[in-house]
Short mmCIF file of C-alpha atoms in Angstrom, two decimals:
data_model
loop_
_atom_site.label_atom_id
_atom_site.label_comp_id
_atom_site.label_asym_id
_atom_site.label_seq_id
_atom_site.Cartn_x
_atom_site.Cartn_y
_atom_site.Cartn_z
CA MET A 1 0.00 0.00 0.00
CA GLN A 2 1.30 3.45 -0.89
CA SER A 3 1.77 5.88 1.95
CA PRO A 4 -0.33 9.05 1.67
CA LEU A 5 1.36 12.01 0.08
CA GLU A 6 2.42 14.74 2.43
CA PRO A 7 1.72 18.35 1.48
CA GLU A 8 4.70 20.64 1.07
CA ARG A 9 4.90 22.26 4.52
CA SER A 10 7.70 24.78 4.04
CA ARG A 11 6.16 26.80 1.22
CA PRO A 12 7.10 30.50 0.87
CA LEU A 13 5.21 32.92 3.08
CA ALA A 14 3.63 34.65 0.07
CA ILE A 15 1.94 31.41 -1.01
CA ARG A 16 0.63 30.68 2.47
CA ILE A 17 -0.75 34.20 2.88
CA GLY A 18 -2.23 34.13 -0.60
CA LYS A 19 -4.15 30.94 0.14
CA ARG A 20 -5.68 32.57 3.20
CA LEU A 21 -6.69 35.74 1.36
CA ARG A 22 -7.99 34.20 -1.86
CA GLY A 23 -11.54 33.87 -0.49
CA VAL A 24 -11.73 37.65 -0.09
CA PHE A 25 -10.49 38.26 -3.61
CA ASP A 26 -12.74 35.54 -5.06
CA ARG A 27 -15.88 37.08 -3.54
CA LEU A 28 -14.96 40.47 -4.96
CA ILE A 29 -14.22 39.05 -8.41
CA ALA A 30 -17.50 37.09 -8.44
CA THR A 31 -19.46 40.29 -7.86
CA PHE A 32 -18.29 41.68 -11.20
CA SER A 33 -18.51 38.51 -13.32
CA LEU A 34 -20.12 38.86 -16.76
CA VAL A 35 -20.98 35.15 -16.78
CA THR A 36 -22.63 32.94 -14.18
CA ASN A 37 -20.81 32.00 -10.99
CA ASP A 38 -22.19 28.46 -11.15
CA PRO A 39 -19.82 25.47 -10.85
CA VAL A 40 -20.48 24.42 -14.48
CA LEU A 41 -20.99 27.09 -17.11
CA ASP A 42 -22.86 27.22 -20.41
CA MET A 43 -20.50 26.63 -23.34
CA ARG A 44 -22.65 28.93 -25.47
CA ASP A 45 -21.16 31.82 -23.52
CA PHE A 46 -17.74 30.90 -24.92
CA ALA A 47 -18.01 30.77 -28.70
CA TRP A 48 -14.31 29.93 -29.12
CA THR A 49 -14.90 26.43 -27.72
CA ALA A 50 -16.42 25.49 -31.09
CA ALA A 51 -12.97 25.68 -32.72
CA LEU A 52 -11.57 23.23 -30.16
CA ARG A 53 -14.35 20.76 -30.91
CA GLU A 54 -13.82 21.14 -34.65
CA ASN A 55 -10.09 20.41 -34.33
CA TRP A 56 -10.19 17.83 -31.55
CA ARG A 57 -8.87 14.92 -33.64
CA ALA A 58 -5.73 16.82 -34.67
CA ILE A 59 -5.22 17.83 -31.04
CA ARG A 60 -5.75 14.24 -29.89
CA ASP A 61 -3.23 12.97 -32.43
CA GLU A 62 -0.59 15.34 -31.02
CA ALA A 63 -1.36 14.16 -27.49
CA LEU A 64 -0.87 10.56 -28.65
CA GLY A 65 2.24 11.30 -30.70
CA VAL A 66 3.99 13.58 -28.23
CA ALA A 67 2.57 13.86 -24.71
CA LEU A 68 1.92 10.14 -24.24
CA GLN A 69 5.28 9.01 -25.57
CA GLY A 70 7.77 7.74 -22.98
CA ASP A 71 8.36 10.19 -20.16
CA ALA A 72 7.47 13.32 -22.13
CA ALA A 73 4.76 14.20 -19.60
CA PRO A 74 6.06 14.31 -16.02
CA SER A 75 3.98 13.63 -12.94
CA LEU A 76 2.45 16.82 -11.59
CA ALA A 77 3.72 15.86 -8.12
CA VAL A 78 7.28 16.00 -9.46
CA ILE A 79 6.82 19.35 -11.20
CA SER A 80 4.74 21.24 -8.65
CA PRO A 81 5.43 21.08 -4.90
CA ASP A 82 2.01 22.61 -4.29
CA HIS A 83 0.27 19.58 -5.86
CA ARG A 84 2.02 16.88 -3.88
CA ALA A 85 -0.82 16.53 -1.38
CA ILE A 86 -3.30 15.49 -4.09
CA ALA A 87 -1.28 14.01 -6.95
CA ARG A 88 0.57 10.73 -6.44
CA VAL A 89 3.60 10.19 -8.65
CA GLY A 90 2.50 8.41 -11.82
CA GLN A 91 -1.23 9.03 -11.37
CA TRP A 92 -1.61 12.55 -12.74
CA LYS A 93 0.76 13.64 -15.51
CA SER A 94 0.88 16.95 -17.36
CA PHE A 95 2.42 18.03 -20.65
CA PHE A 96 2.52 21.83 -20.55
CA LEU A 97 2.37 24.13 -23.55
CA SER A 98 2.03 27.10 -21.23
CA GLY A 99 1.30 27.72 -17.58
CA TYR A 100 0.21 31.06 -16.11
CA GLY A 101 1.55 32.85 -19.15
CA CYS A 102 4.91 31.03 -19.11
CA ALA A 103 5.31 29.42 -22.53
CA ILE A 104 7.19 26.13 -22.83
CA ASP A 105 8.52 26.82 -26.32
CA GLU A 106 9.94 23.34 -26.92
CA ASN A 107 6.61 21.68 -26.17
CA ILE A 108 4.70 24.22 -28.27
CA ALA A 109 6.95 23.48 -31.26
CA ARG A 110 6.12 19.77 -30.98
CA CYS A 111 2.34 20.35 -31.01
CA PRO A 112 1.68 22.89 -33.79
CA ALA A 113 -2.02 22.11 -34.29
CA THR A 114 -2.75 22.39 -30.58
CA ALA A 115 -0.64 25.52 -30.26
CA THR A 116 -2.52 27.17 -33.13
CA ALA A 117 -5.90 26.25 -31.64
CA VAL A 118 -5.17 27.55 -28.14
CA ALA A 119 -3.48 30.74 -29.37
CA ARG A 120 -6.94 31.93 -30.49
CA ILE A 121 -8.47 31.63 -27.03
CA PRO A 122 -9.24 35.02 -25.43
CA GLY A 123 -7.40 35.52 -22.16
CA LEU A 124 -5.45 32.25 -22.39
CA ASN A 125 -3.56 31.52 -19.17
CA THR A 126 -2.65 27.81 -19.29
CA ALA A 127 -2.74 25.00 -21.86
CA VAL A 128 -1.78 21.46 -20.87
CA PHE A 129 -2.48 17.86 -21.78
CA SER A 130 -3.81 16.45 -18.51
CA ILE A 131 -3.28 12.68 -18.24
CA LEU A 132 -5.02 10.58 -15.59
CA ALA A 133 -3.80 7.02 -15.05
CA PRO A 134 -6.10 3.98 -14.69
CA GLY A 135 -7.54 3.74 -11.18
CA ALA A 136 -6.37 7.23 -10.24
CA HIS A 137 -8.24 9.36 -7.74
CA ILE A 138 -7.56 13.08 -7.32
CA PRO A 139 -8.98 14.06 -3.92
CA ASP A 140 -10.98 17.15 -3.11
CA HIS A 141 -9.15 20.38 -3.99
CA ARG A 142 -9.78 23.82 -5.44
CA GLY A 143 -8.19 26.24 -7.87
CA VAL A 144 -6.14 29.36 -7.29
CA THR A 145 -8.40 32.24 -8.31
CA LYS A 146 -11.94 32.95 -9.46
CA GLY A 147 -10.42 35.26 -12.06
CA LEU A 148 -9.80 32.13 -14.15
CA LEU A 149 -12.15 29.56 -15.63
CA THR A 150 -11.24 26.09 -16.87
CA CYS A 151 -12.15 24.33 -20.10
CA HIS A 152 -11.58 20.63 -20.76
CA LEU A 153 -11.59 19.17 -24.27
CA GLY A 154 -12.07 15.41 -24.09
CA LEU A 155 -9.42 13.56 -26.12
CA ILE A 156 -9.26 10.01 -24.75
CA VAL A 157 -12.09 8.83 -22.50
CA PRO A 158 -12.07 5.12 -21.51
CA ARG A 159 -15.45 3.38 -21.64
CA ASP A 160 -14.87 0.22 -19.61
CA GLY A 161 -15.89 1.84 -16.34
CA ASP A 162 -16.66 5.27 -14.92
CA VAL A 163 -14.40 8.31 -15.28
CA ARG A 164 -15.96 11.38 -13.70
CA MET A 165 -15.49 14.64 -11.83
CA ARG A 166 -17.44 16.20 -8.99
CA ILE A 167 -17.54 20.01 -9.07
CA GLY A 168 -19.35 21.38 -6.05
CA ASP A 169 -22.49 19.24 -5.97
CA ARG A 170 -22.42 18.42 -9.71
CA ILE A 171 -21.12 15.20 -11.26
CA VAL A 172 -19.84 15.56 -14.83
CA ARG A 173 -18.31 13.14 -17.31
CA TRP A 174 -16.12 13.73 -20.33
CA ALA A 175 -16.84 12.80 -23.94
CA GLU A 176 -14.28 12.66 -26.73
CA GLY A 177 -14.46 15.77 -28.89
CA GLU A 178 -16.65 17.65 -26.41
CA THR A 179 -15.82 20.62 -24.19
CA LEU A 180 -16.67 21.33 -20.57
CA VAL A 181 -16.32 24.76 -18.92
CA PHE A 182 -16.26 25.03 -15.15
CA ASP A 183 -15.13 27.10 -12.18
CA ASP A 184 -12.35 25.22 -10.40
CA THR A 185 -12.55 27.39 -7.27
CA TYR A 186 -15.43 25.12 -6.28
CA SER A 187 -14.19 22.03 -4.49
CA HIS A 188 -13.73 19.28 -7.06
CA GLU A 189 -12.63 15.67 -7.14
CA VAL A 190 -11.77 13.27 -9.98
CA TRP A 191 -11.98 9.48 -10.38
CA ASN A 192 -10.76 7.24 -13.18
CA ASP A 193 -12.43 3.94 -12.32
CA THR A 194 -11.38 2.32 -15.61
CA SER A 195 -8.46 0.30 -16.94
CA GLY A 196 -7.57 3.03 -19.44
CA THR A 197 -5.88 6.44 -19.44
CA ARG A 198 -8.03 9.57 -19.55
CA VAL A 199 -6.58 12.51 -21.50
CA VAL A 200 -8.01 16.00 -21.82
CA LEU A 201 -6.67 19.28 -23.12
CA LEU A 202 -6.94 21.53 -20.06
CA ILE A 203 -7.31 25.24 -20.72
CA GLN A 204 -7.37 28.03 -18.16
CA PHE A 205 -8.60 31.40 -19.38
CA ALA A 206 -9.61 34.77 -17.97
CA ARG A 207 -13.14 35.03 -16.60
CA PRO A 208 -15.09 37.77 -18.41
CA LEU A 209 -15.34 40.63 -15.89
CA ARG A 210 -16.36 44.23 -15.73
CA ARG A 211 -14.34 46.81 -13.84
CA PRO A 212 -13.17 46.95 -11.09
CA GLY A 213 -13.29 43.13 -10.95
CA ARG A 214 -11.00 42.92 -13.98
CA ILE A 215 -8.42 45.10 -12.25
CA VAL A 216 -8.49 42.94 -9.11
CA ALA A 217 -8.31 39.68 -11.08
CA ASP A 218 -5.37 40.94 -13.15
CA LEU A 219 -3.52 41.99 -9.99
CA VAL A 220 -4.04 38.56 -8.42
CA LEU A 221 -2.78 36.85 -11.59
CA ARG A 222 0.34 39.01 -11.73
CA LEU A 223 1.14 38.06 -8.14
CA VAL A 224 0.53 34.37 -8.84
CA ARG A 225 2.73 34.42 -11.95
CA ARG A 226 5.62 35.87 -9.97
CA SER A 227 5.21 33.44 -7.08
CA ALA A 228 7.12 30.23 -6.36
CA PHE A 229 3.90 28.36 -7.20
CA VAL A 230 4.47 29.17 -10.88
CA GLN A 231 8.19 29.85 -11.13
CA GLU A 232 9.30 26.61 -9.46
CA ALA A 233 6.96 24.57 -11.65
CA ARG A 234 8.21 26.26 -14.82
CA ASP A 235 11.86 25.67 -13.86
CA ASN A 236 11.13 22.03 -13.06
CA ILE A 237 9.46 21.49 -16.45
CA LEU A 238 12.50 22.90 -18.25
CA ILE A 239 14.82 20.73 -16.16
CA TRP A 240 12.65 17.68 -16.92
CA ASN A 241 12.77 18.34 -20.67
CA GLU A 242 16.55 18.75 -20.62
CA THR A 243 16.97 15.54 -18.65
CA ILE A 244 14.79 13.62 -21.10
CA LYS A 245 16.83 14.93 -24.04
CA LYS A 246 20.15 14.02 -22.43
CA THR A 247 19.12 10.53 -21.35
CA GLY A 248 17.20 9.80 -24.52
CA VAL A 249 14.37 8.26 -22.49
#
């Protein structure tokens, strides 16, 4: 039996303070939202999702040909110290094209169709192939800021069991070629109760806001991008890619 993962206890003070204050900022941002504050949102409010659905096969092929090959996609627990409490090594892997505005140029060059598709998304913050291993369970957690929303494009969805996500009090399931838009600041939990690997293209993008909510959300994002939460993860991805190239794994 695997021992439970321990959260990273010695995180920088700015991260610990930020986690305590985010509820205040989230309530302020929600007040000025131009779309619903529900856990799951209406895709019709985000017309750009149609282009993802139209190009999903090309995006899936790049996930298969690049992100799922060898050790191209590292475990999130290895890359991000702040995810170690919820992501066991080998269960949740991520192949980043960008994260909080930090582009991973080498990965982008290897996935031109995906890169072209996500470059058209208004307010793009993060684009990553999110890979969930058979039998994986991601326990209850929540996102960083209500200034961002999340979109999943289903690429590989096993059908020999149940693969699902709880967002607040809603249960949702993925379908290949379909998109799902949700607010990850609601508590959410994921199960892959199948013998296959689930793969989605995970997009984070700016929530449509009116002022002064937009100003507050942009300030929060600037602080997050400069924090160890983002900078350590970016450095670790670059180190991972260099190691893979040198070892030829």
